[in-house]
GROMACS .gro file of C-alpha atoms in nm:
model
  412
    1MET     CA    1  -2.581  -6.075   6.299
    2ASN     CA    2  -2.846  -5.934   6.083
    3PHE     CA    3  -3.178  -6.110   6.199
    4ILE     CA    4  -3.393  -5.920   5.932
    5LEU     CA    5  -3.345  -6.180   5.655
    6TYR     CA    6  -3.470  -6.439   5.895
    7ALA     CA    7  -3.769  -6.226   5.986
    8ILE     CA    8  -3.884  -6.198   5.631
    9PRO     CA    9  -4.126  -6.475   5.645
   10PHE     CA   10  -4.279  -6.375   5.958
   11PHE     CA   11  -4.338  -6.034   5.780
   12PHE     CA   12  -4.522  -6.183   5.512
   13LEU     CA   13  -4.701  -6.437   5.737
   14LEU     CA   14  -4.827  -6.112   5.967
   15ILE     CA   15  -4.929  -5.931   5.616
   16GLY     CA   16  -5.143  -6.233   5.539
   17LEU     CA   17  -5.316  -6.230   5.853
   18GLU     CA   18  -5.368  -5.866   5.848
   19LEU     CA   19  -5.523  -5.950   5.485
   20VAL     CA   20  -5.762  -6.179   5.662
   21LEU     CA   21  -5.856  -5.933   5.926
   22GLU     CA   22  -5.928  -5.692   5.618
   23LYS     CA   23  -6.166  -5.928   5.490
   24VAL     CA   24  -6.340  -6.020   5.832
   25ARG     CA   25  -6.357  -5.681   5.961
   26LYS     CA   26  -6.444  -5.531   5.612
   27THR     CA   27  -6.196  -5.273   5.638
   28GLU     CA   28  -6.046  -5.075   5.368
   29TYR     CA   29  -5.668  -5.042   5.476
   30TYR     CA   30  -5.534  -5.198   5.179
   31ARG     CA   31  -5.513  -5.123   4.794
   32THR     CA   32  -5.315  -5.334   4.549
   33ASN     CA   33  -5.143  -5.040   4.391
   34ASP     CA   34  -5.018  -4.880   4.728
   35ALA     CA   35  -4.931  -5.214   4.885
   36ILE     CA   36  -4.719  -5.329   4.579
   37ASN     CA   37  -4.543  -4.962   4.597
   38SER     CA   38  -4.459  -4.987   4.954
   39LEU     CA   39  -4.315  -5.361   4.899
   40SER     CA   40  -4.129  -5.251   4.604
   41ALA     CA   41  -3.970  -4.970   4.823
   42GLY     CA   42  -3.878  -5.224   5.064
   43VAL     CA   43  -3.705  -5.456   4.792
   44LEU     CA   44  -3.515  -5.165   4.639
   45SER     CA   45  -3.376  -5.072   4.993
   46ARG     CA   46  -3.236  -5.398   5.039
   47MET     CA   47  -3.072  -5.403   4.714
   48ILE     CA   48  -2.912  -5.067   4.753
   49ASP     CA   49  -2.799  -5.169   5.101
   50ILE     CA   50  -2.590  -5.431   4.907
   51VAL     CA   51  -2.416  -5.152   4.741
   52LYS     CA   52  -2.355  -4.885   5.000
   53ALA     CA   53  -2.335  -5.091   5.325
   54LEU     CA   54  -1.953  -5.120   5.344
   55VAL     CA   55  -1.825  -4.780   5.379
   56PRO     CA   56  -2.024  -4.667   5.687
   57LEU     CA   57  -1.953  -5.010   5.869
   58THR     CA   58  -1.582  -4.956   5.768
   59ILE     CA   59  -1.592  -4.607   5.934
   60TYR     CA   60  -1.762  -4.764   6.244
   61VAL     CA   61  -1.500  -5.044   6.266
   62PHE     CA   62  -1.205  -4.775   6.215
   63ILE     CA   63  -1.357  -4.595   6.518
   64PHE     CA   64  -1.414  -4.887   6.737
   65GLU     CA   65  -1.072  -5.048   6.685
   66ASN     CA   66  -0.876  -4.713   6.747
   67PHE     CA   67  -1.077  -4.493   6.979
   68ALA     CA   68  -1.332  -4.713   7.182
   69LEU     CA   69  -1.305  -4.601   7.539
   70LEU     CA   70  -1.432  -4.929   7.708
   71GLN     CA   71  -1.374  -5.272   7.630
   72LEU     CA   72  -1.712  -5.448   7.682
   73ALA     CA   73  -1.763  -5.816   7.753
   74ASP     CA   74  -2.038  -6.019   7.559
   75SER     CA   75  -2.332  -6.059   7.802
   76VAL     CA   76  -2.700  -6.013   7.848
   77LEU     CA   77  -2.643  -5.683   8.017
   78ILE     CA   78  -2.436  -5.544   7.732
   79TRP     CA   79  -2.689  -5.645   7.489
   80LEU     CA   80  -2.957  -5.456   7.663
   81MET     CA   81  -2.751  -5.152   7.708
   82ALA     CA   82  -2.672  -5.182   7.351
   83PHE     CA   83  -3.037  -5.217   7.241
   84VAL     CA   84  -3.132  -4.917   7.468
   85LEU     CA   85  -2.867  -4.688   7.347
   86TYR     CA   86  -2.920  -4.791   6.985
   87ASP     CA   87  -3.279  -4.671   7.018
   88PHE     CA   88  -3.168  -4.349   7.171
   89CYS     CA   89  -2.945  -4.292   6.883
   90TYR     CA   90  -3.217  -4.379   6.650
   91TYR     CA   91  -3.450  -4.138   6.824
   92TRP     CA   92  -3.216  -3.829   6.725
   93ASN     CA   93  -3.142  -3.989   6.362
   94HIS     CA   94  -3.521  -4.025   6.311
   95ARG     CA   95  -3.619  -3.669   6.464
   96LEU     CA   96  -3.346  -3.492   6.255
   97GLY     CA   97  -3.468  -3.698   5.959
   98HIS     CA   98  -3.797  -3.494   6.003
   99GLU     CA   99  -3.626  -3.151   6.097
  100MET     CA  100  -3.351  -3.118   5.837
  101SER     CA  101  -3.448  -3.095   5.468
  102LEU     CA  102  -3.169  -3.301   5.341
  103LEU     CA  103  -3.212  -3.590   5.571
  104TRP     CA  104  -3.596  -3.562   5.522
  105ALA     CA  105  -3.536  -3.612   5.147
  106ALA     CA  106  -3.432  -3.974   5.226
  107HIS     CA  107  -3.669  -4.042   5.495
  108VAL     CA  108  -4.001  -3.921   5.312
  109VAL     CA  109  -4.010  -4.250   5.104
  110HIS     CA  110  -4.133  -4.422   5.446
  111HIS     CA  111  -4.419  -4.153   5.486
  112SER     CA  112  -4.550  -4.131   5.134
  113SER     CA  113  -4.812  -4.384   5.143
  114GLU     CA  114  -5.149  -4.261   5.199
  115GLU     CA  115  -5.264  -4.589   5.352
  116TYR     CA  116  -5.126  -4.747   5.687
  117ASN     CA  117  -5.069  -5.121   5.714
  118LEU     CA  118  -4.793  -5.373   5.770
  119THR     CA  119  -4.674  -5.325   5.418
  120THR     CA  120  -4.617  -4.957   5.516
  121ALA     CA  121  -4.358  -5.089   5.749
  122LEU     CA  122  -4.156  -5.213   5.467
  123ARG     CA  123  -4.152  -4.894   5.264
  124GLN     CA  124  -3.800  -4.822   5.336
  125SER     CA  125  -3.574  -4.564   5.183
  126SER     CA  126  -3.292  -4.634   4.948
  127SER     CA  127  -3.119  -4.308   4.962
  128SER     CA  128  -3.048  -4.270   5.325
  129ILE     CA  129  -2.668  -4.194   5.325
  130PHE     CA  130  -2.614  -4.011   5.646
  131SER     CA  131  -2.810  -4.204   5.922
  132TRP     CA  132  -2.489  -4.420   6.010
  133ILE     CA  133  -2.328  -4.090   6.160
  134PHE     CA  134  -2.573  -4.102   6.449
  135TYR     CA  135  -2.456  -4.422   6.565
  136LEU     CA  136  -2.066  -4.345   6.582
  137PRO     CA  137  -2.104  -4.265   6.951
  138LEU     CA  138  -2.166  -4.625   7.018
  139ALA     CA  139  -1.838  -4.717   6.856
  140LEU     CA  140  -1.665  -4.499   7.104
  141ILE     CA  141  -1.852  -4.645   7.384
  142GLY     CA  142  -1.714  -4.973   7.281
  143ILE     CA  143  -2.014  -5.134   7.122
  144GLU     CA  144  -1.875  -5.401   6.880
  145PRO     CA  145  -1.983  -5.379   6.509
  146ILE     CA  146  -2.156  -5.718   6.522
  147LEU     CA  147  -2.356  -5.622   6.816
  148LEU     CA  148  -2.452  -5.288   6.651
  149ILE     CA  149  -2.576  -5.474   6.344
  150ALA     CA  150  -2.765  -5.738   6.567
  151VAL     CA  151  -2.955  -5.464   6.795
  152GLY     CA  152  -3.026  -5.244   6.496
  153SER     CA  153  -3.202  -5.533   6.327
  154LEU     CA  154  -3.406  -5.629   6.634
  155ASN     CA  155  -3.495  -5.259   6.647
  156LEU     CA  156  -3.614  -5.239   6.295
  157ILE     CA  157  -3.809  -5.587   6.335
  158TYR     CA  158  -3.986  -5.447   6.641
  159GLN     CA  159  -4.090  -5.154   6.440
  160PHE     CA  160  -4.269  -5.383   6.192
  161TRP     CA  161  -4.577  -5.470   6.394
  162VAL     CA  162  -4.675  -5.120   6.502
  163HIS     CA  163  -4.777  -5.036   6.143
  164THR     CA  164  -5.114  -5.155   6.166
  165ARG     CA  165  -5.467  -4.998   6.213
  166HIS     CA  166  -5.602  -5.317   6.391
  167VAL     CA  167  -5.451  -5.281   6.741
  168PRO     CA  168  -5.620  -5.002   6.960
  169LYS     CA  169  -5.439  -4.843   7.255
  170LEU     CA  170  -5.268  -5.088   7.492
  171GLY     CA  171  -5.303  -4.910   7.829
  172TRP     CA  172  -4.995  -4.884   8.036
  173PHE     CA  173  -4.781  -5.016   7.739
  174GLU     CA  174  -4.827  -4.674   7.555
  175TRP     CA  175  -4.621  -4.480   7.830
  176LEU     CA  176  -4.298  -4.692   7.781
  177PHE     CA  177  -4.302  -4.846   7.419
  178VAL     CA  178  -4.382  -4.734   7.072
  179THR     CA  179  -4.733  -4.880   6.987
  180PRO     CA  180  -4.951  -4.875   6.684
  181SER     CA  181  -5.162  -4.604   6.835
  182ASN     CA  182  -4.860  -4.347   6.899
  183HIS     CA  183  -4.690  -4.451   6.563
  184ARG     CA  184  -5.016  -4.386   6.386
  185VAL     CA  185  -4.986  -4.032   6.504
  186HIS     CA  186  -4.625  -4.032   6.366
  187HIS     CA  187  -4.754  -4.111   6.013
  188ALA     CA  188  -5.015  -3.859   6.027
  189GLN     CA  189  -5.044  -3.524   5.812
  190ASN     CA  190  -5.276  -3.354   6.039
  191ARG     CA  191  -5.113  -3.041   6.177
  192VAL     CA  192  -5.167  -3.144   6.530
  193TYR     CA  193  -4.967  -3.477   6.473
  194ILE     CA  194  -4.690  -3.364   6.240
  195ASP     CA  195  -4.345  -3.443   6.349
  196ARG     CA  196  -4.426  -3.627   6.670
  197ASN     CA  197  -4.348  -3.958   6.804
  198TYR     CA  198  -3.984  -4.047   6.678
  199GLY     CA  199  -3.892  -4.335   6.903
  200GLY     CA  200  -3.822  -4.688   6.754
  201VAL     CA  201  -3.894  -4.916   7.056
  202PHE     CA  202  -3.926  -4.663   7.333
  203ILE     CA  203  -4.164  -4.381   7.351
  204ILE     CA  204  -3.987  -4.262   7.646
  205TRP     CA  205  -3.754  -4.053   7.457
  206ASP     CA  206  -4.044  -3.843   7.303
  207ARG     CA  207  -4.211  -3.776   7.644
  208LEU     CA  208  -3.865  -3.673   7.787
  209PHE     CA  209  -3.778  -3.435   7.490
  210GLY     CA  210  -4.119  -3.303   7.427
  211SER     CA  211  -4.209  -3.466   7.087
  212PHE     CA  212  -4.484  -3.680   7.208
  213GLN     CA  213  -4.845  -3.664   7.090
  214GLU     CA  214  -5.123  -3.889   7.184
  215GLU     CA  215  -5.358  -4.032   6.943
  216LEU     CA  216  -5.688  -3.824   6.979
  217ASP     CA  217  -6.039  -3.968   6.905
  218GLU     CA  218  -6.167  -3.618   6.786
  219GLN     CA  219  -5.894  -3.619   6.522
  220PRO     CA  220  -5.895  -3.909   6.287
  221VAL     CA  221  -5.543  -3.965   6.149
  222ILE     CA  222  -5.505  -3.871   5.756
  223PHE     CA  223  -5.187  -4.063   5.660
  224GLY     CA  224  -4.936  -3.950   5.403
  225ILE     CA  225  -4.738  -3.632   5.336
  226ARG     CA  226  -4.868  -3.271   5.259
  227SER     CA  227  -4.709  -3.275   4.923
  228SER     CA  228  -4.855  -3.584   4.772
  229LEU     CA  229  -4.633  -3.823   4.590
  230LYS     CA  230  -4.903  -3.874   4.326
  231SER     CA  231  -4.712  -4.168   4.152
  232TRP     CA  232  -4.660  -4.558   4.197
  233ASN     CA  233  -4.299  -4.521   4.076
  234PRO     CA  234  -4.053  -4.634   4.370
  235LEU     CA  235  -3.765  -4.483   4.194
  236TYR     CA  236  -3.942  -4.138   4.178
  237ALA     CA  237  -4.048  -4.175   4.544
  238ASN     CA  238  -3.675  -4.189   4.637
  239VAL     CA  239  -3.570  -3.885   4.445
  240GLN     CA  240  -3.866  -3.658   4.444
  241VAL     CA  241  -3.745  -3.451   4.753
  242TYR     CA  242  -3.412  -3.430   4.625
  243ALA     CA  243  -3.505  -3.307   4.301
  244GLN     CA  244  -3.707  -3.028   4.462
  245LEU     CA  245  -3.434  -2.916   4.700
  246TRP     CA  246  -3.209  -2.888   4.374
  247ARG     CA  247  -3.438  -2.698   4.192
  248ASP     CA  248  -3.489  -2.476   4.481
  249SER     CA  249  -3.115  -2.424   4.536
  250TRP     CA  250  -3.058  -2.370   4.153
  251HIS     CA  251  -3.326  -2.111   4.116
  252THR     CA  252  -3.275  -1.882   4.444
  253LYS     CA  253  -3.070  -1.599   4.380
  254SER     CA  254  -2.903  -1.588   4.734
  255TRP     CA  255  -2.605  -1.796   4.801
  256ARG     CA  256  -2.678  -1.830   5.156
  257ASP     CA  257  -3.027  -1.972   5.062
  258LYS     CA  258  -2.828  -2.208   4.814
  259CYS     CA  259  -2.692  -2.393   5.127
  260ARG     CA  260  -2.993  -2.343   5.346
  261VAL     CA  261  -3.229  -2.503   5.107
  262TRP     CA  262  -3.042  -2.829   5.200
  263LEU     CA  263  -2.960  -2.784   5.573
  264GLY     CA  264  -3.244  -2.572   5.695
  265ARG     CA  265  -3.560  -2.674   5.867
  266THR     CA  266  -3.788  -2.923   5.666
  267GLY     CA  267  -4.043  -2.715   5.453
  268TRP     CA  268  -3.861  -2.408   5.413
  269ARG     CA  269  -3.801  -2.242   5.099
  270PRO     CA  270  -3.634  -1.927   4.991
  271ALA     CA  271  -3.909  -1.648   4.940
  272ASP     CA  272  -3.806  -1.577   4.576
  273VAL     CA  273  -3.823  -1.945   4.467
  274ALA     CA  274  -4.149  -2.008   4.682
  275GLN     CA  275  -4.326  -1.706   4.491
  276THR     CA  276  -4.221  -1.813   4.144
  277PHE     CA  277  -4.258  -2.186   4.200
  278PRO     CA  278  -4.515  -2.252   4.469
  279ILE     CA  279  -4.599  -2.593   4.579
  280ILE     CA  280  -4.956  -2.673   4.635
  281LYS     CA  281  -5.009  -2.858   4.975
  282THR     CA  282  -5.281  -3.107   5.019
  283ASP     CA  283  -5.613  -2.956   5.140
  284LEU     CA  284  -5.721  -3.182   5.436
  285ASN     CA  285  -6.051  -3.032   5.426
  286HIS     CA  286  -6.109  -3.161   5.081
  287TYR     CA  287  -5.863  -3.462   5.102
  288GLU     CA  288  -5.867  -3.735   4.840
  289LYS     CA  289  -5.623  -4.006   4.804
  290PHE     CA  290  -5.437  -4.048   4.489
  291ASP     CA  291  -5.559  -4.341   4.286
  292ILE     CA  292  -5.560  -4.473   3.941
  293PRO     CA  293  -5.819  -4.745   3.871
  294LEU     CA  294  -5.694  -5.075   3.756
  295SER     CA  295  -5.870  -5.369   3.611
  296PRO     CA  296  -5.862  -5.695   3.802
  297LEU     CA  297  -5.634  -5.838   3.505
  298ARG     CA  298  -5.391  -5.570   3.560
  299LYS     CA  299  -5.391  -5.584   3.931
  300PHE     CA  300  -5.320  -5.964   3.921
  301TYR     CA  301  -5.037  -5.910   3.647
  302CYS     CA  302  -4.879  -5.640   3.882
  303LEU     CA  303  -4.891  -5.854   4.186
  304LEU     CA  304  -4.723  -6.135   3.974
  305GLN     CA  305  -4.449  -5.932   3.856
  306HIS     CA  306  -4.383  -5.790   4.211
  307GLY     CA  307  -4.370  -6.169   4.334
  308LEU     CA  308  -4.113  -6.252   4.057
  309THR     CA  309  -3.890  -5.954   4.128
  310THR     CA  310  -3.918  -6.016   4.505
  311PHE     CA  311  -3.810  -6.382   4.434
  312ILE     CA  312  -3.493  -6.275   4.238
  313ALA     CA  313  -3.406  -6.026   4.487
  314LEU     CA  314  -3.420  -6.292   4.746
  315LEU     CA  315  -3.209  -6.504   4.555
  316LEU     CA  316  -2.934  -6.239   4.544
  317LEU     CA  317  -2.957  -6.174   4.903
  318LEU     CA  318  -2.911  -6.566   4.983
  319ASN     CA  319  -2.646  -6.612   4.744
  320LEU     CA  320  -2.418  -6.283   4.777
  321ASN     CA  321  -2.125  -6.492   4.873
  322ASN     CA  322  -2.125  -6.697   4.573
  323LEU     CA  323  -2.173  -6.422   4.325
  324GLN     CA  324  -1.916  -6.204   4.161
  325VAL     CA  325  -1.948  -5.844   4.209
  326MET     CA  326  -2.022  -5.777   3.854
  327GLN     CA  327  -2.322  -6.033   3.898
  328GLN     CA  328  -2.445  -5.867   4.197
  329VAL     CA  329  -2.462  -5.528   4.018
  330ALA     CA  330  -2.639  -5.683   3.718
  331ILE     CA  331  -2.903  -5.835   3.935
  332VAL     CA  332  -2.951  -5.530   4.143
  333VAL     CA  333  -3.001  -5.311   3.827
  334TRP     CA  334  -3.245  -5.554   3.693
  335VAL     CA  335  -3.445  -5.557   4.015
  336LEU     CA  336  -3.440  -5.148   4.014
  337PHE     CA  337  -3.577  -5.155   3.650
  338ALA     CA  338  -3.821  -5.447   3.721
  339SER     CA  339  -3.975  -5.237   4.015
  340TYR     CA  340  -3.972  -4.918   3.809
  341SER     CA  341  -4.150  -5.082   3.517
  342THR     CA  342  -4.417  -5.240   3.743
  343GLY     CA  343  -4.462  -4.904   3.883
  344ILE     CA  344  -4.532  -4.754   3.534
  345MET     CA  345  -4.758  -5.054   3.455
  346MET     CA  346  -4.987  -4.945   3.765
  347GLU     CA  347  -5.002  -4.589   3.643
  348VAL     CA  348  -5.150  -4.737   3.315
  349ARG     CA  349  -4.908  -4.564   3.090
  350LYS     CA  350  -4.861  -4.618   2.727
  351LYS     CA  351  -4.499  -4.738   2.730
  352ALA     CA  352  -4.536  -4.971   3.032
  353PRO     CA  353  -4.601  -5.289   2.809
  354TRP     CA  354  -4.296  -5.229   2.589
  355LEU     CA  355  -4.104  -5.188   2.929
  356GLU     CA  356  -4.241  -5.509   3.045
  357TRP     CA  357  -4.154  -5.689   2.737
  358PHE     CA  358  -3.794  -5.559   2.752
  359LYS     CA  359  -3.807  -5.686   3.114
  360HIS     CA  360  -3.904  -6.028   3.024
  361ALA     CA  361  -3.651  -6.053   2.739
  362THR     CA  362  -3.352  -5.970   2.943
  363LEU     CA  363  -3.461  -6.224   3.213
  364LEU     CA  364  -3.493  -6.486   2.942
  365THR     CA  365  -3.159  -6.393   2.791
  366ALA     CA  366  -3.006  -6.415   3.151
  367MET     CA  367  -3.156  -6.793   3.205
  368ILE     CA  368  -2.997  -6.871   2.883
  369LEU     CA  369  -2.649  -6.744   2.925
  370PHE     CA  370  -2.620  -6.851   3.288
  371PRO     CA  371  -2.766  -7.185   3.361
  372LEU     CA  372  -2.929  -7.238   3.682
  373ALA     CA  373  -3.023  -7.521   3.909
  374PRO     CA  374  -3.303  -7.730   3.750
  375TRP     CA  375  -3.565  -7.644   4.007
  376LEU     CA  376  -3.487  -7.281   3.976
  377THR     CA  377  -3.471  -7.285   3.593
  378TRP     CA  378  -3.830  -7.447   3.586
  379SER     CA  379  -3.979  -7.203   3.856
  380LEU     CA  380  -3.845  -6.899   3.646
  381VAL     CA  381  -3.988  -7.069   3.331
  382VAL     CA  382  -4.326  -7.120   3.483
  383ALA     CA  383  -4.325  -6.744   3.638
  384LEU     CA  384  -4.194  -6.594   3.300
  385ALA     CA  385  -4.474  -6.796   3.089
  386ALA     CA  386  -4.739  -6.679   3.318
  387SER     CA  387  -4.615  -6.319   3.291
  388VAL     CA  388  -4.605  -6.322   2.923
  389LEU     CA  389  -4.940  -6.467   2.880
  390CYS     CA  390  -5.087  -6.244   3.132
  391LEU     CA  391  -4.907  -5.918   2.969
  392TYR     CA  392  -5.058  -6.029   2.627
  393PHE     CA  393  -5.414  -6.048   2.764
  394VAL     CA  394  -5.378  -5.702   2.938
  395GLN     CA  395  -5.266  -5.548   2.586
  396LYS     CA  396  -5.573  -5.728   2.413
  397THR     CA  397  -5.833  -5.652   2.665
  398PRO     CA  398  -6.064  -5.344   2.523
  399SER     CA  399  -6.100  -5.170   2.863
  400GLU     CA  400  -5.705  -5.181   2.890
  401SER     CA  401  -5.663  -4.990   2.581
  402LEU     CA  402  -5.785  -4.661   2.758
  403GLN     CA  403  -5.430  -4.586   2.875
  404MET     CA  404  -5.295  -4.264   3.028
  405PRO     CA  405  -5.052  -4.068   2.839
  406ASP     CA  406  -4.700  -4.071   2.962
  407LYS     CA  407  -4.712  -3.729   3.094
  408VAL     CA  408  -5.059  -3.738   3.267
  409LEU     CA  409  -4.895  -3.710   3.613
  410GLU     CA  410  -4.758  -3.349   3.683
  411ASN     CA  411  -4.470  -3.477   3.898
  412ILE     CA  412  -4.304  -3.696   3.650
   0.00000   0.00000   0.00000
C-alpha cells in the first residue's frame, strides 16, 4: 500500500502551520514564486510516476517471484526489517545520486530551491529512472513488492518534516535519526557541507560510512546549488543538467570523455569543454537569491493557477482506475503544460498570458466534450471564471505591462 496519497492533506496542514510560524516569528523562509515552483515540481513528479511506475515494479516482481532466497511471513518484525533495509538502500541510492553525474541530473531538482521550507520536501524529480535498481537486493531477500511500496512511502513521508528551519537541534535524536538540523546541511551549497548527510530516516548510515557533517553555528547554511537554476520553469528544472551533460558530451573531442561525462564524478567536465564553455559558479561571498519581483495581483493569479492544476492532478490520482489510458495521458499532458505556463507567468514573460489563455480554452473545451459530475463541473466553472477575470486584470494593470523579454534569462 502506498501511503503518500493519504498523507497529502497532512502535508498541506503542516505547510499551513509553518506559514503561521512564518508570520508569528517574522521569518522570511517563504517566497511565493519559489514555493509554487517547488509544489509544481512535486505535482509533475506524481504525474510522471503514473507513466513510468510499471516497468521497475514489473522487474522487481519478476526477481521476487523467481529468485527470492527467503519466504518471509508478514509480521511486525518483517516490517521493521524491511523499513531499515529500505533506508540502507536509500542511503546508497541517494549518495550515488550526488556522486555520479547521470544520477545527479535527476536528483538536482530537489536541491535547486534557494529556500528551505516544507514545500521544498515536495520538490521531487520527474526524471529519476534508475533509482529502482538500488532496491532490487530487497527482492532477492524476499521483501514482497507490496511491502516495498509501503515502507518506501513511509520513508518518504518521514522525510517531509525535516525540511524546516523552525526546528533546532534535537539532542540525542541527532545521533540516530535524520533531523531538520542535519538535513539542512544536506541542502547546503557551502563547501564544508556539500555532499553530506544522505540518510532518509536514519543518520547512522552517514556516521558509519563517513558522510556525516554536523550543522555548524559559525557556518550558516546557504541553500541551493552552485550553478543556480535561475528559472521558475519546473520542466526546465528537470532537464537542465541533462542538457548540460549532453552539450559537454557532444562538444568534447575525446570519445572516452564523451562517456565519462555521464558516468563520472558530479561536476567533472572534459578540459577542452570546460575551457571553451565555462560554467560560472555562484560566488557565495556575494550571494544573491534569484528573484523576479511580482505584483500582488500576479502572485494571487499564480497561486490560483497552481491550486487549479493541483486539483486536477488530484482528481486524476483518485480516479486512475476509472479512466482510459488515453484520458490519463491527456490529463498528464495538460498538467505538464499548466505547470510550465504558470512558471513562465512567474517569469513575467510576454508570451505568458497567451499560454494562459490557451490553457483555459483547452480546459473549457474538455469540460464541454466530457461532461462531469455537477459538483465538479461547478467547481471548475468557478475556478475558470476567477482565473479568466484575474488574468484579464493582470494584463490591464499598467505596472504589469513592463514585462521581461522572452530570452531575458540566460539559461532558457
